[in-house]
PDB file of C-alpha atoms in Angstrom:
ATOM      1  CA  GLY D1364      -0.109 -13.642 -11.185  1.00 59.00           C
ATOM      2  CA  GLN D1365       2.071  -9.433 -12.252  1.00 69.00           C
ATOM      3  CA  GLN D1366       4.478  -9.000  -9.805  1.00 78.00           C
ATOM      4  CA  LEU D1367       6.933  -6.233  -9.603  1.00 91.00           C
ATOM      5  CA  ASN D1368      10.661  -7.733  -8.745  1.00 93.00           C
ATOM      6  CA  GLN D1369      12.121  -4.795  -5.864  1.00 96.00           C
ATOM      7  CA  SER D1370      16.118  -5.129  -5.508  1.00 96.00           C
ATOM      8  CA  PRO D1371      18.059  -5.043  -3.585  1.00 96.00           C
ATOM      9  CA  GLN D1372      15.492  -6.606   0.142  1.00 94.00           C
ATOM     10  CA  SER D1373      17.168  -5.265   2.090  1.00 95.00           C
ATOM     11  CA  MET D1374      19.986  -3.056   2.875  1.00 95.00           C
ATOM     12  CA  PHE D1375      22.227  -1.665   5.390  1.00 94.00           C
ATOM     13  CA  ILE D1376      23.718   1.688   4.975  1.00 90.00           C
ATOM     14  CA  GLN D1377      26.448   3.882   7.461  1.00 93.00           C
ATOM     15  CA  GLU D1378      24.905   7.535   8.136  1.00 94.00           C
ATOM     16  CA  GLY D1379      25.140  10.208   5.359  1.00 95.00           C
ATOM     17  CA  GLU D1380      25.842   8.013   2.635  1.00 95.00           C
ATOM     18  CA  ASP D1381      23.592   7.207  -0.986  1.00 96.00           C
ATOM     19  CA  VAL D1382      21.455   4.497  -1.312  1.00 95.00           C
ATOM     20  CA  SER D1383      20.104   2.687  -4.504  1.00 97.00           C
ATOM     21  CA  MET D1384      17.549   0.602  -5.125  1.00 97.00           C
ATOM     22  CA  ASN D1385      15.237  -0.990  -8.499  1.00 97.00           C
ATOM     23  CA  CYS D1386      11.916  -1.940  -8.863  1.00 97.00           C
ATOM     24  CA  THR D1387      11.595  -4.152 -11.966  1.00 96.00           C
ATOM     25  CA  SER D1388       8.409  -6.155 -14.569  1.00 94.00           C
ATOM     26  CA  SER D1389       7.953  -7.724 -17.162  1.00 91.00           C
ATOM     27  CA  SER D1390       5.501  -5.307 -18.824  1.00 91.00           C
ATOM     28  CA  ILE D1391       5.014  -2.120 -19.898  1.00 93.00           C
ATOM     29  CA  PHE D1392       3.252   0.799 -16.588  1.00 94.00           C
ATOM     30  CA  ASN D1393       1.826   4.079 -17.306  1.00 93.00           C
ATOM     31  CA  THR D1394       2.565   5.003 -13.867  1.00 93.00           C
ATOM     32  CA  TRP D1395       5.203   4.498 -11.386  1.00 95.00           C
ATOM     33  CA  LEU D1396       5.245   4.471  -7.785  1.00 95.00           C
ATOM     34  CA  TRP D1397       7.730   4.717  -4.316  1.00 97.00           C
ATOM     35  CA  TYR D1398       5.782   4.701  -1.009  1.00 96.00           C
ATOM     36  CA  LYS D1399       7.702   4.298   2.608  1.00 97.00           C
ATOM     37  CA  GLN D1400       6.368   2.400   5.936  1.00 96.00           C
ATOM     38  CA  ASP D1401       7.692   3.363   8.881  1.00 94.00           C
ATOM     39  CA  PRO D1402       6.906   0.397  11.637  1.00 88.00           C
ATOM     40  CA  GLY D1403       3.713   0.086  13.005  1.00 86.00           C
ATOM     41  CA  GLU D1404       2.492   2.668  10.470  1.00 91.00           C
ATOM     42  CA  GLY D1405       0.606   2.759   6.658  1.00 94.00           C
ATOM     43  CA  PRO D1406       2.900   3.347   3.357  1.00 95.00           C
ATOM     44  CA  VAL D1407       3.132   7.442   2.560  1.00 95.00           C
ATOM     45  CA  LEU D1408       3.734   8.039  -1.035  1.00 94.00           C
ATOM     46  CA  LEU D1409       6.934   9.536  -0.898  1.00 96.00           C
ATOM     47  CA  ILE D1410       7.118   9.996  -5.879  1.00 96.00           C
ATOM     48  CA  ALA D1411       4.416   9.545  -8.561  1.00 94.00           C
ATOM     49  CA  LEU D1412       5.677   9.364 -12.021  1.00 95.00           C
ATOM     50  CA  TYR D1413       3.541   9.750 -15.008  1.00 93.00           C
ATOM     51  CA  LYS D1414       6.093   9.801 -17.978  1.00 95.00           C
ATOM     52  CA  ALA D1415       8.718   7.303 -19.380  1.00 95.00           C
ATOM     53  CA  GLY D1416      12.610   8.778 -18.922  1.00 96.00           C
ATOM     54  CA  GLU D1417      10.776  11.398 -15.906  1.00 96.00           C
ATOM     55  CA  LEU D1418      13.002  12.141 -12.739  1.00 97.00           C
ATOM     56  CA  THR D1419      11.196  14.289 -10.098  1.00 97.00           C
ATOM     57  CA  SER D1420      12.836  15.001  -6.798  1.00 97.00           C
ATOM     58  CA  ASN D1421      11.152  15.277  -3.598  1.00 96.00           C
ATOM     59  CA  GLY D1422      14.101  16.431  -1.002  1.00 97.00           C
ATOM     60  CA  ARG D1423      16.765  13.624  -0.736  1.00 97.00           C
ATOM     61  CA  LEU D1424      14.917  11.673  -2.829  1.00 98.00           C
ATOM     62  CA  THR D1425      15.008  11.564  -6.504  1.00 98.00           C
ATOM     63  CA  ALA D1426      12.714   8.851  -8.696  1.00 98.00           C
ATOM     64  CA  GLN D1427      13.203   8.114 -12.146  1.00 98.00           C
ATOM     65  CA  PHE D1428      10.781   6.343 -14.712  1.00 97.00           C
ATOM     66  CA  GLY D1429      12.596   4.332 -16.809  1.00 96.00           C
ATOM     67  CA  ILE D1430      13.149   4.819 -20.575  1.00 96.00           C
ATOM     68  CA  THR D1431      11.493   1.342 -21.703  1.00 95.00           C
ATOM     69  CA  ARG D1432       8.162   1.997 -19.117  1.00 95.00           C
ATOM     70  CA  LYS D1433       9.309  -1.632 -17.821  1.00 95.00           C
ATOM     71  CA  ASP D1434      11.353  -0.606 -14.777  1.00 96.00           C
ATOM     72  CA  SER D1435      11.489   2.391 -11.959  1.00 98.00           C
ATOM     73  CA  PHE D1436      14.703   3.647  -9.350  1.00 98.00           C
ATOM     74  CA  LEU D1437      14.353   5.608  -6.277  1.00 98.00           C
ATOM     75  CA  ASN D1438      18.192   7.352  -4.926  1.00 98.00           C
ATOM     76  CA  ILE D1439      18.000   8.547  -1.182  1.00 97.00           C
ATOM     77  CA  SER D1440      21.172  11.166  -1.360  1.00 97.00           C
ATOM     78  CA  ALA D1441      23.386  11.803   1.920  1.00 96.00           C
ATOM     79  CA  SER D1442      21.140   9.281   4.165  1.00 95.00           C
ATOM     80  CA  ILE D1443      19.871  10.036   8.087  1.00 93.00           C
ATOM     81  CA  PRO D1444      19.256   7.534  10.357  1.00 92.00           C
ATOM     82  CA  SER D1445      15.400   8.420   9.913  1.00 93.00           C
ATOM     83  CA  ASP D1446      15.158   7.306   6.378  1.00 95.00           C
ATOM     84  CA  VAL D1447      14.416   3.963   8.248  1.00 95.00           C
ATOM     85  CA  GLY D1448      11.712   0.929   7.081  1.00 95.00           C
ATOM     86  CA  ILE D1449      10.302  -0.584   3.573  1.00 96.00           C
ATOM     87  CA  TYR D1450      10.804   0.680   0.262  1.00 97.00           C
ATOM     88  CA  PHE D1451       7.686   0.319  -2.189  1.00 96.00           C
ATOM     89  CA  CYS D1452       7.309   0.302  -5.488  1.00 97.00           C
ATOM     90  CA  ALA D1453       4.071  -0.046  -7.429  1.00 95.00           C
ATOM     91  CA  GLY D1454       3.357   0.243 -10.693  1.00 93.00           C
ATOM     92  CA  GLN D1455      -0.467   1.033 -12.912  1.00 90.00           C
ATOM     93  CA  LYS D1456      -0.466  -0.509 -15.770  1.00 87.00           C
ATOM     94  CA  THR D1457      -3.900   1.778 -16.981  1.00 83.00           C
ATOM     95  CA  SER D1458      -3.711   5.360 -16.244  1.00 77.00           C
ATOM     96  CA  GLY D1459      -6.973   6.768 -13.997  1.00 78.00           C
ATOM     97  CA  THR D1460      -7.815   2.944 -12.625  1.00 82.00           C
ATOM     98  CA  TYR D1461      -7.428   1.756  -8.696  1.00 84.00           C
ATOM     99  CA  LYS D1462      -5.021  -1.460  -9.799  1.00 86.00           C
ATOM    100  CA  TYR D1463      -1.785  -0.998  -8.682  1.00 88.00           C
ATOM    101  CA  ILE D1464       0.315  -4.384  -8.133  1.00 92.00           C
ATOM    102  CA  PHE D1465       2.733  -3.367  -5.832  1.00 93.00           C
ATOM    103  CA  GLY D1466       6.558  -4.467  -5.335  1.00 94.00           C
ATOM    104  CA  THR D1467       7.942  -6.368  -2.146  1.00 91.00           C
ATOM    105  CA  GLY D1468       9.619  -3.798  -0.156  1.00 94.00           C
ATOM    106  CA  THR D1469      13.225  -3.248  -0.297  1.00 96.00           C
ATOM    107  CA  ARG D1470      14.104  -2.803   4.303  1.00 95.00           C
ATOM    108  CA  LEU D1471      16.211  -0.529   4.968  1.00 95.00           C
ATOM    109  CA  LYS D1472      18.660   0.309   7.905  1.00 92.00           C
ATOM    110  CA  VAL D1473      20.574   3.268   8.546  1.00 87.00           C
ATOM    111  CA  LEU D1474      23.713   2.621  10.472  1.00 82.00           C
ATOM    112  CA  ALA D1475      24.419   5.986  12.613  1.00 76.00           C
TER     113      ALA D1475
ATOM    114  CA  GLU K1453      -8.760  14.021  13.281  1.00 57.00           C
ATOM    115  CA  THR K1454      -7.477  14.268  10.025  1.00 70.00           C
ATOM    116  CA  GLY K1455      -6.343  11.851   7.238  1.00 92.00           C
ATOM    117  CA  VAL K1456      -7.618   8.392   7.675  1.00 96.00           C
ATOM    118  CA  THR K1457      -7.930   6.616  10.802  1.00 96.00           C
ATOM    119  CA  GLN K1458      -8.543   2.298  11.604  1.00 97.00           C
ATOM    120  CA  THR K1459      -9.491   0.582  14.652  1.00 97.00           C
ATOM    121  CA  PRO K1460      -8.654  -1.629  16.383  1.00 97.00           C
ATOM    122  CA  ARG K1461      -4.795  -1.365  16.106  1.00 96.00           C
ATOM    123  CA  HIS K1462      -4.753  -4.807  16.972  1.00 97.00           C
ATOM    124  CA  LEU K1463      -7.171  -7.624  17.019  1.00 96.00           C
ATOM    125  CA  VAL K1464      -6.534 -10.786  17.965  1.00 96.00           C
ATOM    126  CA  MET K1465      -9.460 -13.543  17.319  1.00 93.00           C
ATOM    127  CA  GLY K1466      -9.940 -17.479  17.481  1.00 90.00           C
ATOM    128  CA  MET K1467     -11.555 -18.907  14.147  1.00 89.00           C
ATOM    129  CA  THR K1468     -15.037 -19.260  15.330  1.00 88.00           C
ATOM    130  CA  ASN K1469     -15.326 -15.338  16.247  1.00 88.00           C
ATOM    131  CA  LYS K1470     -17.623 -12.370  14.536  1.00 94.00           C
ATOM    132  CA  LYS K1471     -15.589  -9.123  14.212  1.00 95.00           C
ATOM    133  CA  SER K1472     -15.362  -6.515  12.463  1.00 97.00           C
ATOM    134  CA  LEU K1473     -11.881  -3.458  11.240  1.00 98.00           C
ATOM    135  CA  LYS K1474     -13.233   0.140  11.136  1.00 98.00           C
ATOM    136  CA  CYS K1475     -11.781   2.475   8.888  1.00 98.00           C
ATOM    137  CA  GLU K1476     -12.792   6.563   8.867  1.00 98.00           C
ATOM    138  CA  GLN K1477     -11.440   9.330   6.820  1.00 97.00           C
ATOM    139  CA  HIS K1478     -11.362  12.666   6.911  1.00 93.00           C
ATOM    140  CA  LEU K1479      -9.931  14.144   3.567  1.00 94.00           C
ATOM    141  CA  GLY K1480     -13.645  13.691   1.791  1.00 94.00           C
ATOM    142  CA  HIS K1481     -12.116  11.396  -1.016  1.00 95.00           C
ATOM    143  CA  ASN K1482     -15.163   9.571  -2.961  1.00 94.00           C
ATOM    144  CA  ALA K1483     -12.725   5.941  -3.192  1.00 95.00           C
ATOM    145  CA  MET K1484     -11.882   3.500   0.141  1.00 96.00           C
ATOM    146  CA  TYR K1485      -9.859   0.431  -0.631  1.00 95.00           C
ATOM    147  CA  TRP K1486      -9.269  -2.527   1.655  1.00 97.00           C
ATOM    148  CA  TYR K1487      -5.604  -3.955   1.350  1.00 96.00           C
ATOM    149  CA  LYS K1488      -3.817  -6.852   3.218  1.00 96.00           C
ATOM    150  CA  GLN K1489      -0.628  -6.898   3.969  1.00 95.00           C
ATOM    151  CA  SER K1490       1.511 -10.877   4.796  1.00 93.00           C
ATOM    152  CA  ALA K1491       4.765 -11.103   5.602  1.00 88.00           C
ATOM    153  CA  LYS K1492       7.327 -10.976   2.418  1.00 81.00           C
ATOM    154  CA  LYS K1493       4.634 -10.424  -0.055  1.00 88.00           C
ATOM    155  CA  PRO K1494       3.265  -7.716  -1.715  1.00 91.00           C
ATOM    156  CA  LEU K1495      -0.046  -5.268  -1.001  1.00 93.00           C
ATOM    157  CA  GLU K1496      -2.974  -7.153  -1.881  1.00 93.00           C
ATOM    158  CA  LEU K1497      -5.794  -5.177  -2.674  1.00 93.00           C
ATOM    159  CA  MET K1498      -9.262  -6.277  -1.412  1.00 95.00           C
ATOM    160  CA  PHE K1499     -11.594  -4.403  -2.207  1.00 95.00           C
ATOM    161  CA  VAL K1500     -12.454  -0.576  -3.577  1.00 94.00           C
ATOM    162  CA  TYR K1501     -15.439   1.462  -2.795  1.00 94.00           C
ATOM    163  CA  SER K1502     -16.361   4.284  -5.888  1.00 92.00           C
ATOM    164  CA  LEU K1503     -19.001   6.907  -4.198  1.00 89.00           C
ATOM    165  CA  GLU K1504     -20.149   3.988  -1.786  1.00 88.00           C
ATOM    166  CA  GLU K1505     -21.231   1.013  -4.882  1.00 89.00           C
ATOM    167  CA  ARG K1506     -17.667  -1.943  -4.762  1.00 89.00           C
ATOM    168  CA  VAL K1507     -16.251  -1.804  -7.744  1.00 88.00           C
ATOM    169  CA  GLU K1508     -13.821  -4.898  -7.186  1.00 84.00           C
ATOM    170  CA  ASN K1509     -13.475  -7.804  -5.308  1.00 83.00           C
ATOM    171  CA  ASN K1510     -10.749  -9.708  -5.810  1.00 81.00           C
ATOM    172  CA  SER K1511     -11.382 -12.466  -5.367  1.00 88.00           C
ATOM    173  CA  VAL K1512     -11.465 -12.520  -1.263  1.00 94.00           C
ATOM    174  CA  PRO K1513     -12.906 -15.420   0.446  1.00 94.00           C
ATOM    175  CA  SER K1514     -16.528 -14.407   1.590  1.00 94.00           C
ATOM    176  CA  ARG K1515     -15.321 -14.441   5.071  1.00 95.00           C
ATOM    177  CA  PHE K1516     -13.978 -11.209   4.957  1.00 97.00           C
ATOM    178  CA  SER K1517     -17.421  -9.147   4.107  1.00 96.00           C
ATOM    179  CA  PRO K1518     -16.791  -5.534   3.277  1.00 96.00           C
ATOM    180  CA  GLU K1519     -19.419  -2.608   4.366  1.00 96.00           C
ATOM    181  CA  CYS K1520     -19.427   1.373   3.221  1.00 96.00           C
ATOM    182  CA  PRO K1521     -22.362   3.085   4.888  1.00 95.00           C
ATOM    183  CA  ASN K1522     -20.829   6.475   3.433  1.00 94.00           C
ATOM    184  CA  SER K1523     -18.297   8.400   1.676  1.00 91.00           C
ATOM    185  CA  SER K1524     -16.221   8.969   4.907  1.00 96.00           C
ATOM    186  CA  HIS K1525     -16.254   5.269   6.518  1.00 97.00           C
ATOM    187  CA  LEU K1526     -15.934   1.596   5.333  1.00 97.00           C
ATOM    188  CA  PHE K1527     -16.335  -1.662   7.179  1.00 98.00           C
ATOM    189  CA  LEU K1528     -14.187  -4.978   7.147  1.00 98.00           C
ATOM    190  CA  HIS K1529     -16.487  -7.970   8.602  1.00 97.00           C
ATOM    191  CA  LEU K1530     -14.751 -10.565   9.780  1.00 96.00           C
ATOM    192  CA  HIS K1531     -15.870 -14.557  10.842  1.00 94.00           C
ATOM    193  CA  THR K1532     -15.272 -17.963  10.404  1.00 94.00           C
ATOM    194  CA  LEU K1533     -11.431 -16.872   9.917  1.00 94.00           C
ATOM    195  CA  GLN K1534      -7.928 -18.854   9.205  1.00 94.00           C
ATOM    196  CA  PRO K1535      -5.157 -18.972  10.993  1.00 94.00           C
ATOM    197  CA  GLU K1536      -2.891 -17.760   7.251  1.00 94.00           C
ATOM    198  CA  ASP K1537      -5.741 -14.541   7.624  1.00 96.00           C
ATOM    199  CA  SER K1538      -3.377 -13.653  10.372  1.00 96.00           C
ATOM    200  CA  ALA K1539      -1.824  -9.949   8.221  1.00 96.00           C
ATOM    201  CA  LEU K1540      -1.499  -6.448   8.546  1.00 97.00           C
ATOM    202  CA  TYR K1541      -5.023  -4.703   6.934  1.00 98.00           C
ATOM    203  CA  LEU K1542      -4.634  -1.621   5.816  1.00 97.00           C
ATOM    204  CA  CYS K1543      -7.480   0.711   4.572  1.00 97.00           C
ATOM    205  CA  ALA K1544      -6.679   3.725   1.566  1.00 96.00           C
ATOM    206  CA  SER K1545      -8.742   6.008   0.433  1.00 96.00           C
ATOM    207  CA  SER K1546      -8.661   8.381  -2.843  1.00 94.00           C
ATOM    208  CA  GLN K1547     -10.281  10.864  -4.548  1.00 92.00           C
ATOM    209  CA  ASP K1548     -11.242   9.436  -7.603  1.00 88.00           C
ATOM    210  CA  TYR K1549      -7.837   7.076  -8.706  1.00 84.00           C
ATOM    211  CA  LEU K1550      -6.037   9.789  -8.615  1.00 85.00           C
ATOM    212  CA  PRO K1551      -3.017   7.786  -7.015  1.00 82.00           C
ATOM    213  CA  ASP K1552      -1.349  10.815  -5.805  1.00 83.00           C
ATOM    214  CA  THR K1553      -4.211  11.713  -3.330  1.00 87.00           C
ATOM    215  CA  GLN K1554      -4.173   7.724  -1.705  1.00 90.00           C
ATOM    216  CA  TYR K1555      -3.481   8.150   1.756  1.00 93.00           C
ATOM    217  CA  PHE K1556      -3.218   4.862   3.838  1.00 96.00           C
ATOM    218  CA  GLY K1557      -4.340   4.488   7.169  1.00 96.00           C
ATOM    219  CA  PRO K1558      -1.894   2.684  10.072  1.00 96.00           C
ATOM    220  CA  GLY K1559      -3.403  -0.579   9.570  1.00 97.00           C
ATOM    221  CA  THR K1560      -4.854  -3.156  11.918  1.00 97.00           C
ATOM    222  CA  ARG K1561      -2.850  -5.950  12.900  1.00 97.00           C
ATOM    223  CA  LEU K1562      -4.702  -8.970  13.056  1.00 97.00           C
ATOM    224  CA  THR K1563      -3.510 -12.971  14.657  1.00 96.00           C
ATOM    225  CA  VAL K1564      -5.761 -15.071  14.693  1.00 95.00           C
ATOM    226  CA  LEU K1565      -5.119 -17.979  16.471  1.00 93.00           C
TER     227      LEU K1565
END
């Protein structure tokens, strides 16, 4: 079935470093979403993107909707220990539906 | 209570047991969802209810039976499960299908022995 490939699968970084991760697909999507999941909790929406080329920020997080509509990127600037968790992307091919496809996640660990 | 709550948070059951997972949302949303999250696999959508009507049954085995008695409550009834059904079961709600209104509960960690 349809898959979203997230890269990297996991990463260790030093506190204060910037982090980049991406999500790619072989299909075009109309909406891209980025979530964070802390241990023992459900995913929390970080950023939603609705237009190709769109760049949206939420505090130290910035996400971009790729021009080809087949990818999206998430950057975290000046990472802090509470950034640790799993970051998921999700794509929606048809707007206004409940059908999302989720990536397998990027596990982020921040070393103080 | 605010947001989306799920009970129990942890459940261990044998393959012959019958149990139910409960989800409650306090956000006034009109759509509710069950997702399955297995290790190293993407979230899988199981069921969707909109205005208490089931609108999606994503090829889920009949040993999983959802129930939505009203717009605030969602149940997942479990019977004769298999060990491979062990996973984190997440409930979510949203207003219509707007992605930036979708909130997840904390999940029920299910272990089938």
